[in-house]
GROMACS .gro file of C-alpha atoms in nm:
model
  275
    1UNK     CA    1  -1.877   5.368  10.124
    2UNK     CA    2  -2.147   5.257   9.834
    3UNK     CA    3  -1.983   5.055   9.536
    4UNK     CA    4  -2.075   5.288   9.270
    5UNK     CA    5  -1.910   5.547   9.458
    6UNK     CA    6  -1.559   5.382   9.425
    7UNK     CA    7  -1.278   5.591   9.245
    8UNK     CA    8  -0.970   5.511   9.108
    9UNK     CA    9  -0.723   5.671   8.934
   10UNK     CA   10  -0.423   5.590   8.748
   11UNK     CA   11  -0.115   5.751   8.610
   12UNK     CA   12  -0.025   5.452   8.403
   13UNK     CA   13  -0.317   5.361   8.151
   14UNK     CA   14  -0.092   5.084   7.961
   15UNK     CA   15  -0.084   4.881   8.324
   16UNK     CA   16  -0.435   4.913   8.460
   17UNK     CA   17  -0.609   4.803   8.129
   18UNK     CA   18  -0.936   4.618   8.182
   19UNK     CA   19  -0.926   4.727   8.595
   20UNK     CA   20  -1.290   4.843   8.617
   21UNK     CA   21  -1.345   5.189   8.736
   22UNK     CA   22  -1.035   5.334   8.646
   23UNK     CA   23  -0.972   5.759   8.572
   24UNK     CA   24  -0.631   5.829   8.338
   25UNK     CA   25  -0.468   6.107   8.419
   26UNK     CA   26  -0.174   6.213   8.260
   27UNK     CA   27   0.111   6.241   8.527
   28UNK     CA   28   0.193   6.622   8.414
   29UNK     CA   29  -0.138   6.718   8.522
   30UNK     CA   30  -0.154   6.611   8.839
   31UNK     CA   31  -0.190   6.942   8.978
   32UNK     CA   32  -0.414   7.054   8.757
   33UNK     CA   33  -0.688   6.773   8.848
   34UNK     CA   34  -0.608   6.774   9.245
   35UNK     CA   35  -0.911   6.788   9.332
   36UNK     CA   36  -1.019   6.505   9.158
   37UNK     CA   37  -0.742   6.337   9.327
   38UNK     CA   38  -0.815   6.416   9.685
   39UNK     CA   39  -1.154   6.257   9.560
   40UNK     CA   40  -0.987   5.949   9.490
   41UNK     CA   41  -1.016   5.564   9.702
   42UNK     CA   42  -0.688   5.467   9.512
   43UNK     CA   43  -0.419   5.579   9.296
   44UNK     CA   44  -0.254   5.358   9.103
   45UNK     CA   45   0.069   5.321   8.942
   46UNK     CA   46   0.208   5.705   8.997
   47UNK     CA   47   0.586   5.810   8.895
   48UNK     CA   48   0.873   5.867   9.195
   49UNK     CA   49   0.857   6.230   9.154
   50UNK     CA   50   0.450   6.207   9.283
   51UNK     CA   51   0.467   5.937   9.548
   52UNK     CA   52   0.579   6.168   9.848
   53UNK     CA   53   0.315   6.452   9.725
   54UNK     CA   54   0.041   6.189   9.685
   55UNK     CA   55   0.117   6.000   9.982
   56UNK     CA   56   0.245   6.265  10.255
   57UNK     CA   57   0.090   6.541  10.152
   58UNK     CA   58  -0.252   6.450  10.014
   59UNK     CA   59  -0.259   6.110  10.238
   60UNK     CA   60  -0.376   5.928   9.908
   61UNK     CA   61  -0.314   5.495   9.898
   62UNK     CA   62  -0.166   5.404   9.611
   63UNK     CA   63  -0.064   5.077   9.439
   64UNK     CA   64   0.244   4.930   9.399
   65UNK     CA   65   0.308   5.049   9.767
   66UNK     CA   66   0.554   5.360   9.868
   67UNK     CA   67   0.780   5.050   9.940
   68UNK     CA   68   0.792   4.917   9.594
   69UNK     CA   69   0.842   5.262   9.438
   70UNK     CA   70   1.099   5.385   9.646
   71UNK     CA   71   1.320   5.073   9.737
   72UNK     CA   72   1.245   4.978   9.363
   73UNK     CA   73   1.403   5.277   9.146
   74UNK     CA   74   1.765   5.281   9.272
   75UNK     CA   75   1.985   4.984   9.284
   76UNK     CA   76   2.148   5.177   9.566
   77UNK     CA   77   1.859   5.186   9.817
   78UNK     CA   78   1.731   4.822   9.655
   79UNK     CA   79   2.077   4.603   9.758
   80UNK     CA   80   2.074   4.791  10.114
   81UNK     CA   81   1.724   4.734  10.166
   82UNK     CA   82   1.768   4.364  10.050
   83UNK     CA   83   2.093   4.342  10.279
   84UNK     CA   84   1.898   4.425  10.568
   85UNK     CA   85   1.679   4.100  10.539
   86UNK     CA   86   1.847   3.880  10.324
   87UNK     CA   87   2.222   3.947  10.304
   88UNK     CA   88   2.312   3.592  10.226
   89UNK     CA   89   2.156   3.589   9.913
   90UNK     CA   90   2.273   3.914   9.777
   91UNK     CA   91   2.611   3.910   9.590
   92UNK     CA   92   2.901   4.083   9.747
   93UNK     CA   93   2.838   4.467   9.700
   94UNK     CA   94   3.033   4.784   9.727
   95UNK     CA   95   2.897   5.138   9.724
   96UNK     CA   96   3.151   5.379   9.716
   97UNK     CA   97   3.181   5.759   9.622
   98UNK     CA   98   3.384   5.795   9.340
   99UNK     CA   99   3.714   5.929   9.433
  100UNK     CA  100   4.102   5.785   9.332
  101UNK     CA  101   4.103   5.615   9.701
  102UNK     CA  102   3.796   5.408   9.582
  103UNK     CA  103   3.870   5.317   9.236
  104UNK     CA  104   4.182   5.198   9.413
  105UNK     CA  105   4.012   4.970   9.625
  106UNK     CA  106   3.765   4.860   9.374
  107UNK     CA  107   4.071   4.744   9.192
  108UNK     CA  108   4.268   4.574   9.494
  109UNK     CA  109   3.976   4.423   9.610
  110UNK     CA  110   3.752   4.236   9.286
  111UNK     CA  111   3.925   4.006   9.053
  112UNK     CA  112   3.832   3.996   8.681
  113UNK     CA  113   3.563   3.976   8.572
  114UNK     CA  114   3.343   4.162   8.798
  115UNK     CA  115   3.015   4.390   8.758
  116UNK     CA  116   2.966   4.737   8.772
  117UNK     CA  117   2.637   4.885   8.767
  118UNK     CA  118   2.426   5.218   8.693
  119UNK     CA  119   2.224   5.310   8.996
  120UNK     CA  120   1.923   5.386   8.809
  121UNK     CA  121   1.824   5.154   8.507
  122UNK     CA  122   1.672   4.827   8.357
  123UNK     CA  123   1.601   4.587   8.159
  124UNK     CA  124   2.005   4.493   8.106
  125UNK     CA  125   2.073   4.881   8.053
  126UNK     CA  126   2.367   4.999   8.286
  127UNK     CA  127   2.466   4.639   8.360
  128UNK     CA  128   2.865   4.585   8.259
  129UNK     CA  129   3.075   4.312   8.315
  130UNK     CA  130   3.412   4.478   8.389
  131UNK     CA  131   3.742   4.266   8.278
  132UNK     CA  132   3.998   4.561   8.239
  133UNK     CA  133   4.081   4.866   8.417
  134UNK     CA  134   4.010   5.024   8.155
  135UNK     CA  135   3.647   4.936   8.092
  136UNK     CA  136   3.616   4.997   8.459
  137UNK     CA  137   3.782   5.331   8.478
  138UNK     CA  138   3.556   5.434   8.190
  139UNK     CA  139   3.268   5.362   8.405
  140UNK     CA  140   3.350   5.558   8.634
  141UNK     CA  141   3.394   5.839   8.419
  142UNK     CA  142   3.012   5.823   8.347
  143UNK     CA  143   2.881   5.779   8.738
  144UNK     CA  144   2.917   5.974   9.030
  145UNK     CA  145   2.849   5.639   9.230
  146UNK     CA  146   3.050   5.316   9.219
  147UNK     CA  147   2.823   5.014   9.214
  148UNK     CA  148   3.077   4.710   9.207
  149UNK     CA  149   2.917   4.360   9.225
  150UNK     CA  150   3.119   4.032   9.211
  151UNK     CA  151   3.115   3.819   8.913
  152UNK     CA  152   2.910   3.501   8.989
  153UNK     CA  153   2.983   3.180   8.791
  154UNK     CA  154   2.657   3.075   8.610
  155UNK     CA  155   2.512   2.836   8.362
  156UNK     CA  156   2.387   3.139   8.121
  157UNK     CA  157   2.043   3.188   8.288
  158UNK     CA  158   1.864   3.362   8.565
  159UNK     CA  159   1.536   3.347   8.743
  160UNK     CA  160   1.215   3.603   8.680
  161UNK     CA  161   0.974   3.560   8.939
  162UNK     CA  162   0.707   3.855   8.919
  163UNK     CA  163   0.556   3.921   9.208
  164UNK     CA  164   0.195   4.051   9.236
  165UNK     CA  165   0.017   4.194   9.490
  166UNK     CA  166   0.051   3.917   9.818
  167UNK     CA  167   0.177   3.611   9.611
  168UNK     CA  168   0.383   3.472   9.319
  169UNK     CA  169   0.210   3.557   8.972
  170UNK     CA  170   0.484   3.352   8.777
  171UNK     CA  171   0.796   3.250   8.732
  172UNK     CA  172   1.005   3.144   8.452
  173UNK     CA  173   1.360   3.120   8.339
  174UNK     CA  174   1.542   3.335   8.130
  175UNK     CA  175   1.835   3.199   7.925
  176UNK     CA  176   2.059   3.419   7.731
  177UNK     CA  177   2.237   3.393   7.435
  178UNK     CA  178   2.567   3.197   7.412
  179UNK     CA  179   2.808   3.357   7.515
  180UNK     CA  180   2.639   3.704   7.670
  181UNK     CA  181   2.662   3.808   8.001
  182UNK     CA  182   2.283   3.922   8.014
  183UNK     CA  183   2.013   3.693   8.070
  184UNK     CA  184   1.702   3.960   7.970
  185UNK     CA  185   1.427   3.870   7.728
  186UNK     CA  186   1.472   4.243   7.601
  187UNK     CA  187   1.825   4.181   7.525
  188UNK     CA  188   1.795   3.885   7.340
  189UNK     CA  189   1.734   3.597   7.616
  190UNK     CA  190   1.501   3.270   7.580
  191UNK     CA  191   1.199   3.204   7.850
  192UNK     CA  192   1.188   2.838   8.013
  193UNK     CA  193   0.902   2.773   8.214
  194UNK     CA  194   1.052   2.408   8.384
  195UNK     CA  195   1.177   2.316   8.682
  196UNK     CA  196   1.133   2.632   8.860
  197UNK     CA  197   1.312   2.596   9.200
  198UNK     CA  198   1.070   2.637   9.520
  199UNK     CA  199   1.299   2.769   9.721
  200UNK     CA  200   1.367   3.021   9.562
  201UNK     CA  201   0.968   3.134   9.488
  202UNK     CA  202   1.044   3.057   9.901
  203UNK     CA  203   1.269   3.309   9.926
  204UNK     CA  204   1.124   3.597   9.739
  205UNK     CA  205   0.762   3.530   9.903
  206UNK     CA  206   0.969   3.607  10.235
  207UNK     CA  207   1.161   3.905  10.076
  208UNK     CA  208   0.858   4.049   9.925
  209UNK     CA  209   0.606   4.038  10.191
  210UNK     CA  210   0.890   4.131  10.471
  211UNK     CA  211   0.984   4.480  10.233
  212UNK     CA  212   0.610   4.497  10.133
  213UNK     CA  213   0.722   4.497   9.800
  214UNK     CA  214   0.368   4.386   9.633
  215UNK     CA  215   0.468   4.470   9.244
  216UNK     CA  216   0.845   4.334   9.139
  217UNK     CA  217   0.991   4.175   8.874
  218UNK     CA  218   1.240   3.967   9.092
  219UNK     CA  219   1.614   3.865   8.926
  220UNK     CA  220   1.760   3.556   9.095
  221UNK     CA  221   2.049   3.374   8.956
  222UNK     CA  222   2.182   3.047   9.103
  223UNK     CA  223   2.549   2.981   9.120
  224UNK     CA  224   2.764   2.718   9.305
  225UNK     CA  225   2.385   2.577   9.475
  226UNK     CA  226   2.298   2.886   9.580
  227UNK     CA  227   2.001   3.188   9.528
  228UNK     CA  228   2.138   3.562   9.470
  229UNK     CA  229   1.870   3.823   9.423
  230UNK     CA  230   2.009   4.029   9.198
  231UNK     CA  231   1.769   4.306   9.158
  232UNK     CA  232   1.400   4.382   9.124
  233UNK     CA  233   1.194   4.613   8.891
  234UNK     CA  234   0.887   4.748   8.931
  235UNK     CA  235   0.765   4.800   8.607
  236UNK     CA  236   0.836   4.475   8.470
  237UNK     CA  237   0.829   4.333   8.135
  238UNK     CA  238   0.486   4.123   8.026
  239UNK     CA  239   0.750   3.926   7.777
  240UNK     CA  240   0.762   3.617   7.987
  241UNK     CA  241   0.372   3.649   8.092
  242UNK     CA  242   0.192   3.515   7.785
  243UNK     CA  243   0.106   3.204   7.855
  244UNK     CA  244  -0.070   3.279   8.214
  245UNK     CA  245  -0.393   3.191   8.274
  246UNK     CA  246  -0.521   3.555   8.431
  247UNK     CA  247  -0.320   3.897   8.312
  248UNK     CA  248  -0.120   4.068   8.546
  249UNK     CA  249  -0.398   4.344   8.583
  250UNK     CA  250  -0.625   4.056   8.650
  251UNK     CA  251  -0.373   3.988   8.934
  252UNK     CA  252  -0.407   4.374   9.046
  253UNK     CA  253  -0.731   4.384   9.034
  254UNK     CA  254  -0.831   4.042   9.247
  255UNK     CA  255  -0.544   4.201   9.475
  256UNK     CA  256  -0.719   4.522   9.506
  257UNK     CA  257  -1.040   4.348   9.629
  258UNK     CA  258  -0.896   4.187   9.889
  259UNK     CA  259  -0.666   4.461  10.049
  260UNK     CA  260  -0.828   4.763   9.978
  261UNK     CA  261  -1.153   4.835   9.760
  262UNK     CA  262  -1.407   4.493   9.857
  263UNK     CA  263  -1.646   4.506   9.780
  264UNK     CA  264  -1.633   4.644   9.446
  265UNK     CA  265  -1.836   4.611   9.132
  266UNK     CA  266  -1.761   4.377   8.891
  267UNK     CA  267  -1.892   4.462   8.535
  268UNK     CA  268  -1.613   4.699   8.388
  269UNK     CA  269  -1.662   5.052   8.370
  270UNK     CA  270  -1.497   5.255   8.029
  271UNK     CA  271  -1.154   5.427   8.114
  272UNK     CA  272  -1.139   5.835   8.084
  273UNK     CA  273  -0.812   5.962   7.962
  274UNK     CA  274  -0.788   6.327   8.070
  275UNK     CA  275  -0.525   6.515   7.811
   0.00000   0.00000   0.00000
């Protein structure tokens, strides 16, 4: 296939900026422009609701991987997944439909404080630490699936480590506020660049690569000695990311390259937003 002949199309302008080459299409319209899709090398950063269409049914390659996308938008699927390869370093867990035998046991079985969480959400939203039965019961008023994690003892900060492509893009930590249970720079927390452990960059390099998980925002928080992998998102914030010396898309794009579109040209080509 010639270079100039290369297409690539993205349903997520705001995280392919400055990737040469790139086509915008609004996700709604996917349908519409199919047949520029089937046309397509690459797609890159589609929504859930497209990945089994674009990837089973039109046999497109897309970026992050099926893996990210699917393990990556349920906490649910996301603390199995990571129990099947790393179960040590995943707090204690429960999944449970919500019926009275299981708020029951939820109740015999954590002491207070412990953490309940939303199956679907980020950046801090749907995290609560539970310390009554009566914040707990009113969680489970609101979800059809109890997520119960054990409280961990901590020294008010967790790890980020974004994960890009086949390797580590950066790490940093995030500190929160005195006194809050969340650690996330979007709910208030600091960003510490020193002393970043390696075993834990260890730890998720062997995570990531094992789940093929090749675009995460990783959550690790040490307590007692020890690395728990709380959770990872895909579409992770760039708050911690300023002071790199390439961009994350800069990490996409040398990425790219190398597993899928070398060789490719380098001078960048203008974007086309289809509306």
């Amino acid at each position: 296939m010639r270079n100039e002949k290369m297409k690539l199309i993205s349903f997520n302008p705001f995280r392919t900026i400055g990737i040469p080459g790139i086509q915008y299409i609004k996700p709604e319209l996917m349908f519409q422009e199919i047949d520029a899709i089937r046309e397509a090398d690459l797609i890159l950063f589609p929504e859930t609701w497209q990945v089994t269409t674009l990837v089973y049914g039109l046999k497109k390659k897309i970026f992050p991987s099926i893996e990210t996308i699917q393990i990556g938008t349920n906490k649910i699927e996301m603390t199995r997944a990571l129990w099947s390869v790393a179960k040590q370093n995943v707090p204690y867990t429960e999944i449970l439909a919500n019926t009275t035998s299981n708020l029951i046991k939820v109740l015999e079985t954590f002491p207070y404080p412990f953490v309940a969480k939303e199956a679907k959400n980020s950046m801090g939203k749907g995290v609560f630490l539970i310390e009554t039965e009566e914040q707990f019961l009113q969680y489970a008023k609101k979800n059809e699936i109890l997520y119960v994690q054990e409280y961990l003892p901590n020294d008010g900060k967790d790890l980020r480590v974004c994960f890009v492509g086949d390797e580590i893009h950066a790490a940093y930590w995030r500190i929160g506020q005195e006194g809050e249970f969340l650690h996330n720079i979007a709910q208030g927390g600091e960003v510490c660049y020193n002393f970043i452990p390696e075993d834990a960059l260890t730890l998720i390099t062997k995570v990531a690569k094992t789940l093929n998980i090749n675009h995460a925002g990783f959550d690790i928080l040490v307590s007692e000695g020890k690395y728990y992998i709380l959770e990872f998102n895909v579409l992770f914030g760039n708050q911690g990311l300023l002071n790199q010396d390439i961009t994350v898309e800069q990490a996409i794009y040398h990425y790219l390259l190398k597993s899928f579109l070398s060789p490719f040209p380098t001078a960048p080509a203008p974007g086309k937003i289809i509306s």
